[in-house]
Amino acid sequence: MNKRWERTEWFREARFGMFIHWGLYAIPARGEWVRSFEKLSNEAYEPYFREFNPDRYDPRAWAKAAKAAGQQYAVLTTKHHDGFCLFESEFTDYKASNSPAQRDLIKEYVEAFRDEGLKVGFYYSLIDWHHDDYPAYGDRIHPMRDNEAYQNRPIQFERYVDYLHAQVKELLTNYGEIDVMWFDFSYDDMTGEKWRATELVNLIRSLQPNIIIDNRLGGHIKAAEPEVYAGDFYSPEQILPPGGIVDENGLNVPWEACITLNDNWGYHAMDHAYKSPKQVVRALVECISKNGNLLLNVGPDARGEIPSQSLEILTAVGEWMRRNGESIYGCGAADLPKPEWGRYTQKGNMLYAHVLDRGIGPIYFQGLKGRIKKARLLADGSELKISMPWMAEQYSDIDSGAFIHLIGAELPDDMDT
Ligand code: JFZ
């Protein structure tokens, strides 16, 4: 079995994680790209650093919310594109301990989520709009892209790459065992060895042998000679891939769709376009039905609290997961065509039928004639009569505002697992 498949075993079991985008940008409250969109200079953005004091920051509450939602791991922004570090670093003054927060926010996050039994991940931005040696020339996203004086300043990009490597070493040395390293993002010619990615990944693997890394250093996860920095899982963003993700030999590659609860990653005071719990559950089921994970994002506010709308959705999803999580954790795609009425997930010889779009009349299980040993409704354990032509009778239309209900059909032992 290849190392990637071994390393990602817990990840493919966990299936559902919490993404957390949090930093200075929570104060302007217009999303984490506010510096770029509004072309804010370091000086214009400085007041937020001087003001950042998340007095209601309680990562234990975050961890409990994630656990109650059924999420098994979390990934928190240690540094986003604005360059502000939530962690203690000897290589910069632009960090939480130098702001009015005066604390190592990452240390508290790691301890709180570990205490709740969740796996812990770090997001780290390759892009850095604050660092003096990060280029703005020819850059379509840097806040100072139109400022000639800034563009023509003498920079030493290798000095920035040294800084990047040194901070990753701090993150993976000072906080115990870390489970996920989530880099973001390579673009245009800023990719791969521009970050000295092979050297970086070799460093990471020497510090944290069991860690899994995303694919955003710029490599390609393929069977034959993947780059050292190709990563362990693909990270489709705000999309659910049409099918699963496979390598050139058609073999499954681990992947994780990262999706926002509203329309922004970082806190946005005017963004009330929240997905419903049912939409989240449907997305989760779809990911697993295609052998993928879902990393669902929350953007805490400037005081350090997850928005109440987000918490309400997570609580509702958690109730569904409490009753139906068996059809998610450790499950993957079934070797069956997608049924009209929804999606299948499968684990071993247990098939889970997620009835998402209930039509008129009975539910048909095409291709399963003679292969269903028994069927139970996961939500309450009740028996479902499966009869010719392999339809579920007595399947009352229980879609009365409840979520998707499941039919856990235990298949004959001889079915290929
Ligand atoms: C990136 C970040 O820019 C964003 O703020 C958030 O952290 C998200 C999870 O990751 O979003 C991207 C990534 C890639 C591209 C654009 C935005 N891209 O390839 O154009």
Coordinates of C-alpha atoms and ligand atoms in Angstrom, one line a residue:
M1 CA 0.0 0.0 0.0
N2 CA 1.5 3.4 -0.9
K3 CA 2.5 5.8 1.8
R4 CA -0.1 8.3 0.9
W5 CA -2.9 5.8 1.3
E6 CA -1.5 4.8 4.7
R7 CA -1.0 8.4 5.9
T8 CA -4.6 9.3 4.9
E9 CA -6.3 6.3 6.6
W10 CA -7.6 8.4 9.5
F11 CA -8.6 11.2 7.1
R12 CA -10.7 8.9 4.9
E13 CA -12.3 7.5 8.1
A14 CA -13.0 11.0 9.6
R15 CA -14.6 12.4 6.4
F16 CA -15.9 15.6 7.9
G17 CA -13.8 18.5 9.3
M18 CA -14.1 22.2 10.4
F19 CA -12.2 24.9 8.4
I20 CA -11.6 28.1 10.4
H21 CA -10.6 31.4 8.8
W22 CA -9.8 33.9 11.4
G23 CA -7.4 36.9 11.7
L24 CA -7.2 40.7 11.6
Y25 CA -9.6 40.8 8.6
A26 CA -12.4 39.9 11.0
I27 CA -12.3 43.6 12.2
P28 CA -13.1 45.2 8.8
A29 CA -15.5 42.3 8.5
R30 CA -15.5 42.3 4.7
G31 CA -13.8 38.9 4.1
E32 CA -10.2 37.8 4.2
W33 CA -9.3 39.3 0.9
V34 CA -10.2 42.9 2.0
R35 CA -6.6 44.1 1.7
S36 CA -6.4 43.0 -1.9
F37 CA -9.9 44.0 -3.1
E38 CA -9.6 47.4 -1.5
K39 CA -5.9 47.8 -2.2
L40 CA -5.1 48.6 1.4
S41 CA -1.5 49.5 2.1
N42 CA 0.4 48.1 5.1
E43 CA -0.2 51.4 6.8
A44 CA -3.9 51.5 6.0
Y45 CA -4.3 47.9 7.4
E46 CA -2.1 48.6 10.5
P47 CA -4.9 49.9 12.7
Y48 CA -6.4 46.5 12.7
F49 CA -3.2 45.0 14.1
R50 CA -3.1 47.7 16.8
E51 CA -6.7 46.9 17.7
F52 CA -6.9 43.1 17.5
N53 CA -8.1 41.9 20.9
P54 CA -10.5 38.9 20.7
D55 CA -11.7 39.0 24.2
R56 CA -14.3 36.3 23.6
Y57 CA -11.9 33.9 22.0
D58 CA -12.6 30.5 23.5
P59 CA -11.3 27.7 21.3
R60 CA -12.8 25.1 23.7
A61 CA -16.2 26.4 22.6
W62 CA -15.1 26.1 18.9
A63 CA -13.9 22.6 19.6
K64 CA -17.2 21.6 21.3
A65 CA -19.2 23.1 18.4
A66 CA -17.1 21.1 15.9
K67 CA -17.5 17.9 17.9
A68 CA -21.2 18.4 18.3
A69 CA -21.5 18.8 14.5
G70 CA -19.8 15.5 14.0
Q71 CA -16.6 17.0 12.7
Q72 CA -13.5 14.9 13.4
Y73 CA -10.7 17.3 12.6
A74 CA -10.1 21.0 12.2
V75 CA -7.8 23.3 10.1
L76 CA -7.2 26.8 11.4
T77 CA -5.5 29.7 9.6
T78 CA -2.1 30.2 11.3
K79 CA -1.3 32.9 8.8
H80 CA -3.5 34.0 5.9
H81 CA -2.4 36.2 2.9
D82 CA -2.3 39.3 5.0
G83 CA 0.8 37.9 6.8
F84 CA -0.6 38.2 10.3
C85 CA 0.6 35.3 12.5
L86 CA -1.8 33.8 15.1
F87 CA 1.1 31.8 16.4
E88 CA 4.3 32.7 18.3
S89 CA 7.2 33.2 16.0
E90 CA 10.8 34.5 16.5
F91 CA 10.9 35.6 12.8
T92 CA 8.3 38.4 12.9
D93 CA 6.7 41.1 15.1
Y94 CA 3.5 40.8 13.0
K95 CA 1.9 38.3 15.4
A96 CA -0.9 38.0 17.9
S97 CA 1.4 38.2 21.0
N98 CA 2.4 41.7 19.8
S99 CA -1.2 42.8 19.3
P100 CA -3.5 43.7 22.2
A101 CA -4.5 39.9 22.1
Q102 CA -1.1 39.3 23.7
R103 CA -1.4 35.5 23.5
D104 CA -0.4 32.5 21.3
L105 CA -3.8 31.9 19.7
I106 CA -2.6 28.7 18.0
K107 CA -1.3 27.1 21.2
E108 CA -4.8 27.5 22.7
Y109 CA -6.5 26.1 19.6
V110 CA -4.3 23.0 19.5
E111 CA -4.8 22.2 23.1
A112 CA -8.6 22.8 23.0
F113 CA -9.3 20.7 19.9
R114 CA -7.0 17.9 21.1
D115 CA -8.8 17.9 24.4
E116 CA -12.0 17.3 22.5
G117 CA -10.4 14.4 20.7
L118 CA -10.3 16.1 17.3
K119 CA -7.3 15.9 14.9
V120 CA -5.5 19.3 14.4
G121 CA -4.5 21.0 11.2
F122 CA -2.7 24.2 10.3
Y123 CA -3.5 26.4 7.2
Y124 CA -0.5 28.4 6.2
S125 CA -0.5 31.0 3.4
L126 CA 2.3 30.8 0.9
I127 CA 1.3 34.3 -0.1
D128 CA 2.2 37.2 2.2
W129 CA 1.1 40.7 1.5
H130 CA 2.9 42.1 4.6
H131 CA 6.4 40.7 4.2
D132 CA 8.9 43.2 2.7
D133 CA 10.4 40.5 0.5
Y134 CA 7.2 39.2 -1.1
P135 CA 6.9 40.6 -4.6
A136 CA 4.1 42.8 -5.9
Y137 CA 5.4 43.2 -9.4
G138 CA 3.3 41.6 -12.1
D139 CA 1.1 40.3 -9.3
R140 CA -2.7 40.4 -10.0
I141 CA -3.6 39.9 -6.3
H142 CA -1.2 41.9 -4.2
P143 CA -2.8 45.0 -2.6
M144 CA 0.1 47.2 -3.8
R145 CA 0.1 45.9 -7.4
D146 CA -0.6 49.4 -8.7
N147 CA 1.9 51.2 -6.6
E148 CA 5.1 51.7 -8.7
A149 CA 7.2 52.8 -5.7
Y150 CA 6.2 49.7 -3.9
Q151 CA 6.6 47.5 -6.9
N152 CA 10.2 48.7 -7.6
R153 CA 11.4 48.3 -4.1
P154 CA 14.5 46.1 -3.8
I155 CA 13.4 42.7 -2.5
Q156 CA 15.1 39.4 -1.9
F157 CA 12.5 36.7 -2.6
E158 CA 14.7 33.9 -1.3
R159 CA 14.8 35.7 2.0
Y160 CA 11.0 35.4 2.1
V161 CA 11.2 31.7 1.2
D162 CA 13.7 31.2 4.1
Y163 CA 11.1 33.0 6.3
L164 CA 8.3 30.7 5.1
H165 CA 10.4 27.5 5.7
A166 CA 11.5 28.8 9.2
Q167 CA 7.9 29.5 10.2
V168 CA 6.7 26.1 9.0
K169 CA 9.5 24.6 11.1
E170 CA 8.2 26.6 14.1
L171 CA 4.7 25.4 13.6
L172 CA 5.6 21.8 13.3
T173 CA 8.1 21.8 16.2
N174 CA 6.4 23.9 18.9
Y175 CA 2.9 22.5 19.1
G176 CA 3.2 18.7 19.3
E177 CA 1.8 16.3 16.8
I178 CA 0.0 18.1 14.0
D179 CA -2.2 16.1 11.7
V180 CA -2.8 18.3 8.6
M181 CA -0.6 21.0 6.8
W182 CA -2.9 22.9 4.5
F183 CA -0.8 25.3 2.3
D184 CA -2.5 28.0 0.1
F185 CA -1.9 28.7 -2.8
S186 CA 0.4 28.4 -5.8
Y187 CA -0.5 30.4 -8.9
D188 CA 1.0 31.5 -12.2
D189 CA 4.8 31.0 -11.9
M190 CA 4.6 31.1 -8.1
T191 CA 4.5 27.4 -7.7
G192 CA 6.6 24.3 -6.8
E193 CA 10.3 25.0 -6.5
K194 CA 9.6 28.7 -6.3
W195 CA 8.8 27.9 -2.7
R196 CA 11.6 25.4 -2.6
A197 CA 8.8 22.9 -2.1
T198 CA 10.9 19.7 -2.2
E199 CA 13.1 21.0 0.6
L200 CA 10.0 22.2 2.5
V201 CA 8.2 18.9 2.3
N202 CA 11.3 16.9 3.2
L203 CA 11.6 19.2 6.3
I204 CA 7.9 18.7 7.1
R205 CA 8.1 14.9 6.8
S206 CA 11.2 14.9 9.0
L207 CA 9.4 16.8 11.8
Q208 CA 6.0 15.2 11.5
P209 CA 6.2 11.8 9.8
N210 CA 2.5 11.1 10.0
I211 CA 1.2 14.5 8.8
I212 CA -0.9 14.8 5.6
I213 CA -0.3 17.7 3.2
D214 CA -2.6 19.3 0.7
N215 CA -1.8 19.7 -3.0
R216 CA -1.5 23.5 -3.1
L217 CA 2.3 23.6 -3.2
G218 CA 1.8 23.0 -6.9
G219 CA 2.4 19.4 -7.5
H220 CA 0.3 16.7 -9.2
I221 CA -0.9 13.6 -7.2
K222 CA -0.2 10.9 -9.7
A223 CA 0.9 7.3 -9.5
A224 CA 4.0 7.6 -11.6
E225 CA 6.7 9.8 -10.1
P226 CA 4.7 12.5 -8.3
E227 CA 6.7 15.5 -7.2
V228 CA 7.8 15.2 -3.6
Y229 CA 5.6 18.2 -2.9
A230 CA 2.5 16.8 -4.7
G231 CA 0.8 16.3 -1.4
D232 CA -1.5 13.6 0.0
F233 CA -4.9 15.0 -1.0
Y234 CA -6.6 17.2 -3.5
S235 CA -8.4 20.3 -2.3
P236 CA -11.3 21.3 -4.6
E237 CA -12.6 24.6 -3.4
Q238 CA -16.3 25.7 -3.4
I239 CA -17.0 22.8 -5.8
L240 CA -17.9 19.1 -5.4
P241 CA -16.1 17.3 -8.2
P242 CA -18.5 15.7 -10.8
G243 CA -17.0 12.2 -10.0
G244 CA -14.4 11.0 -7.6
I245 CA -10.8 12.0 -8.2
V246 CA -8.5 9.3 -9.6
D247 CA -4.9 9.1 -10.7
E248 CA -3.8 8.2 -14.3
N249 CA -4.4 4.5 -13.5
G250 CA -8.0 5.2 -12.4
L251 CA -7.2 4.6 -8.7
N252 CA -8.8 6.7 -6.1
V253 CA -6.9 9.7 -4.8
P254 CA -7.9 11.2 -1.4
W255 CA -9.6 14.6 -1.8
E256 CA -11.4 17.1 0.4
A257 CA -13.8 19.7 -0.8
C258 CA -13.5 23.0 1.2
I259 CA -16.8 24.8 1.3
T260 CA -17.9 28.0 3.1
L261 CA -21.1 28.1 5.3
N262 CA -22.0 31.5 3.8
D263 CA -20.2 33.1 0.8
N264 CA -17.0 34.2 2.6
W265 CA -14.1 32.4 4.3
G266 CA -13.3 35.2 6.7
Y267 CA -15.9 36.9 8.7
H268 CA -18.2 39.2 6.6
A269 CA -20.8 41.2 8.6
M270 CA -23.1 41.5 5.6
D271 CA -22.9 38.0 4.3
H272 CA -26.1 36.2 5.4
A273 CA -26.2 33.8 2.5
Y274 CA -25.9 30.8 4.7
K275 CA -26.5 27.3 3.4
S276 CA -29.2 25.3 5.1
P277 CA -28.4 22.3 7.2
K278 CA -30.0 20.2 4.5
Q279 CA -27.7 21.6 1.9
V280 CA -24.7 20.9 4.1
V281 CA -25.9 17.3 4.7
R282 CA -26.5 16.8 1.0
A283 CA -23.0 18.1 0.2
L284 CA -21.5 15.9 2.9
V285 CA -23.3 12.8 1.5
E286 CA -22.2 13.7 -2.1
C287 CA -18.5 14.0 -1.0
I288 CA -18.5 10.6 0.7
S289 CA -20.5 9.0 -2.2
K290 CA -17.5 10.0 -4.4
N291 CA -14.8 8.9 -1.9
G292 CA -14.1 12.4 -0.7
N293 CA -14.1 14.5 2.5
L294 CA -15.9 17.8 3.3
L295 CA -14.1 20.6 5.1
L296 CA -16.8 23.0 6.2
N297 CA -15.7 26.6 7.0
V298 CA -16.6 29.0 9.8
G299 CA -15.3 32.6 10.0
P300 CA -15.2 33.7 13.7
D301 CA -15.8 37.5 14.3
A302 CA -13.3 40.0 15.7
R303 CA -14.3 39.2 19.3
G304 CA -13.4 35.5 18.7
E305 CA -16.9 34.0 18.4
I306 CA -18.3 31.8 15.7
P307 CA -21.4 33.6 14.3
S308 CA -24.6 32.3 15.7
Q309 CA -26.0 31.5 12.3
S310 CA -23.1 29.1 11.8
L311 CA -23.5 27.5 15.2
E312 CA -27.2 26.9 14.5
I313 CA -26.4 25.1 11.2
L314 CA -23.6 23.1 12.8
T315 CA -26.0 22.0 15.6
A316 CA -28.6 20.9 13.2
V317 CA -26.1 19.0 11.0
G318 CA -24.8 17.4 14.2
E319 CA -28.2 16.0 15.1
W320 CA -28.4 14.4 11.6
M321 CA -24.8 13.1 12.1
R322 CA -25.7 11.7 15.6
R323 CA -28.3 9.5 14.0
N324 CA -26.8 8.8 10.6
G325 CA -23.0 9.2 11.0
E326 CA -22.6 5.5 10.5
S327 CA -23.3 6.2 6.8
I328 CA -20.5 8.8 6.6
Y329 CA -17.5 7.8 8.8
G330 CA -15.2 5.4 7.0
C331 CA -17.6 5.1 4.1
G332 CA -17.0 5.7 0.5
A333 CA -18.5 5.2 -3.0
A334 CA -20.6 2.1 -3.7
D335 CA -19.9 0.0 -6.7
L336 CA -23.4 0.9 -8.1
P337 CA -24.7 3.5 -10.5
K338 CA -26.1 6.6 -8.8
P339 CA -29.9 6.0 -8.2
E340 CA -32.4 8.6 -9.3
W341 CA -33.6 9.2 -5.8
G342 CA -30.3 10.0 -4.2
R343 CA -26.9 8.6 -3.5
Y344 CA -25.3 5.5 -2.0
T345 CA -22.4 5.3 0.4
Q346 CA -20.9 2.0 1.4
K347 CA -18.6 0.5 4.0
G348 CA -17.7 -3.2 3.6
N349 CA -20.9 -5.0 2.8
M350 CA -23.1 -2.4 4.3
L351 CA -24.8 -0.2 1.8
Y352 CA -26.4 3.1 2.7
A353 CA -29.2 4.5 0.6
H354 CA -29.5 8.3 1.0
V355 CA -32.9 9.2 -0.2
L356 CA -32.5 12.8 -1.2
D357 CA -35.0 13.4 -4.0
R358 CA -38.0 11.3 -3.2
G359 CA -40.2 10.8 -6.3
I360 CA -43.7 9.4 -6.4
G361 CA -44.2 5.7 -5.5
P362 CA -41.8 3.2 -4.2
I363 CA -38.0 3.4 -4.2
Y364 CA -36.3 1.0 -6.5
F365 CA -32.9 -0.5 -5.9
Q366 CA -31.7 -1.2 -9.4
G367 CA -29.2 -4.0 -9.7
L368 CA -29.7 -5.3 -6.1
K369 CA -32.2 -8.1 -6.8
G370 CA -31.4 -10.9 -4.4
R371 CA -28.6 -9.0 -2.8
I372 CA -30.2 -7.2 0.1
K373 CA -30.2 -9.3 3.3
K374 CA -32.2 -6.8 5.4
A375 CA -32.9 -3.1 5.5
R376 CA -33.3 -0.8 8.5
L377 CA -34.0 2.9 8.7
L378 CA -30.8 4.3 10.3
A379 CA -32.6 7.2 12.0
D380 CA -34.7 4.9 14.2
G381 CA -33.6 1.4 13.6
S382 CA -37.0 0.4 12.2
E383 CA -37.3 -2.5 9.7
L384 CA -37.9 -1.7 6.1
K385 CA -39.7 -4.3 4.0
I386 CA -37.8 -4.8 0.8
S387 CA -39.8 -6.7 -1.7
M388 CA -40.0 -7.2 -5.5
P389 CA -39.1 -5.4 -7.5
W390 CA -36.7 -4.6 -4.8
M391 CA -38.5 -1.6 -3.5
A392 CA -38.8 -0.3 -0.1
E393 CA -42.5 -0.5 0.9
Q394 CA -43.8 1.2 4.0
Y395 CA -41.3 3.9 3.3
S396 CA -43.4 6.7 4.5
D397 CA -42.6 10.1 3.1
I398 CA -40.8 11.2 6.2
D399 CA -39.3 14.2 4.5
S400 CA -41.4 16.4 6.7
G401 CA -38.8 18.9 7.4
A402 CA -36.5 16.2 8.8
F403 CA -33.3 15.6 6.9
I404 CA -32.4 12.8 4.6
H405 CA -33.4 9.5 6.0
L406 CA -31.3 6.4 5.3
I407 CA -31.8 2.8 4.6
G408 CA -29.0 0.8 5.9
A409 CA -29.2 -2.4 3.8
E410 CA -26.9 -5.2 5.0
L411 CA -25.8 -7.0 1.9
P412 CA -25.0 -10.7 1.6
D413 CA -21.6 -11.6 2.7
D414 CA -20.6 -12.6 -0.8
M415 CA -20.9 -9.0 -2.1
D416 CA -17.6 -7.5 -3.0
T417 CA -16.7 -5.1 -0.3
Ligands
JFZ1 C1 -7.8 30.4 -1.3 C2 -7.7 31.7 -0.4 O1 -7.3 32.8 -1.3 C3 -9.0 32.0 0.2 O2 -8.9 33.2 1.0 C4 -9.3 30.8 1.1 O3 -8.3 30.7 2.1 C5 -9.4 29.5 0.3 C6 -9.7 28.3 1.1 O4 -8.2 29.4 -0.4 O5 -8.7 30.6 -2.3 C7 -8.2 30.5 -3.6 C8 -7.4 29.5 -4.0 C9 -7.0 29.3 -5.3 C10 -7.4 30.3 -6.2 C11 -8.2 31.4 -5.8 C12 -8.6 31.5 -4.5 N1 -7.0 30.2 -7.6 O6 -6.4 29.2 -7.9 O7 -7.4 31.1 -8.4

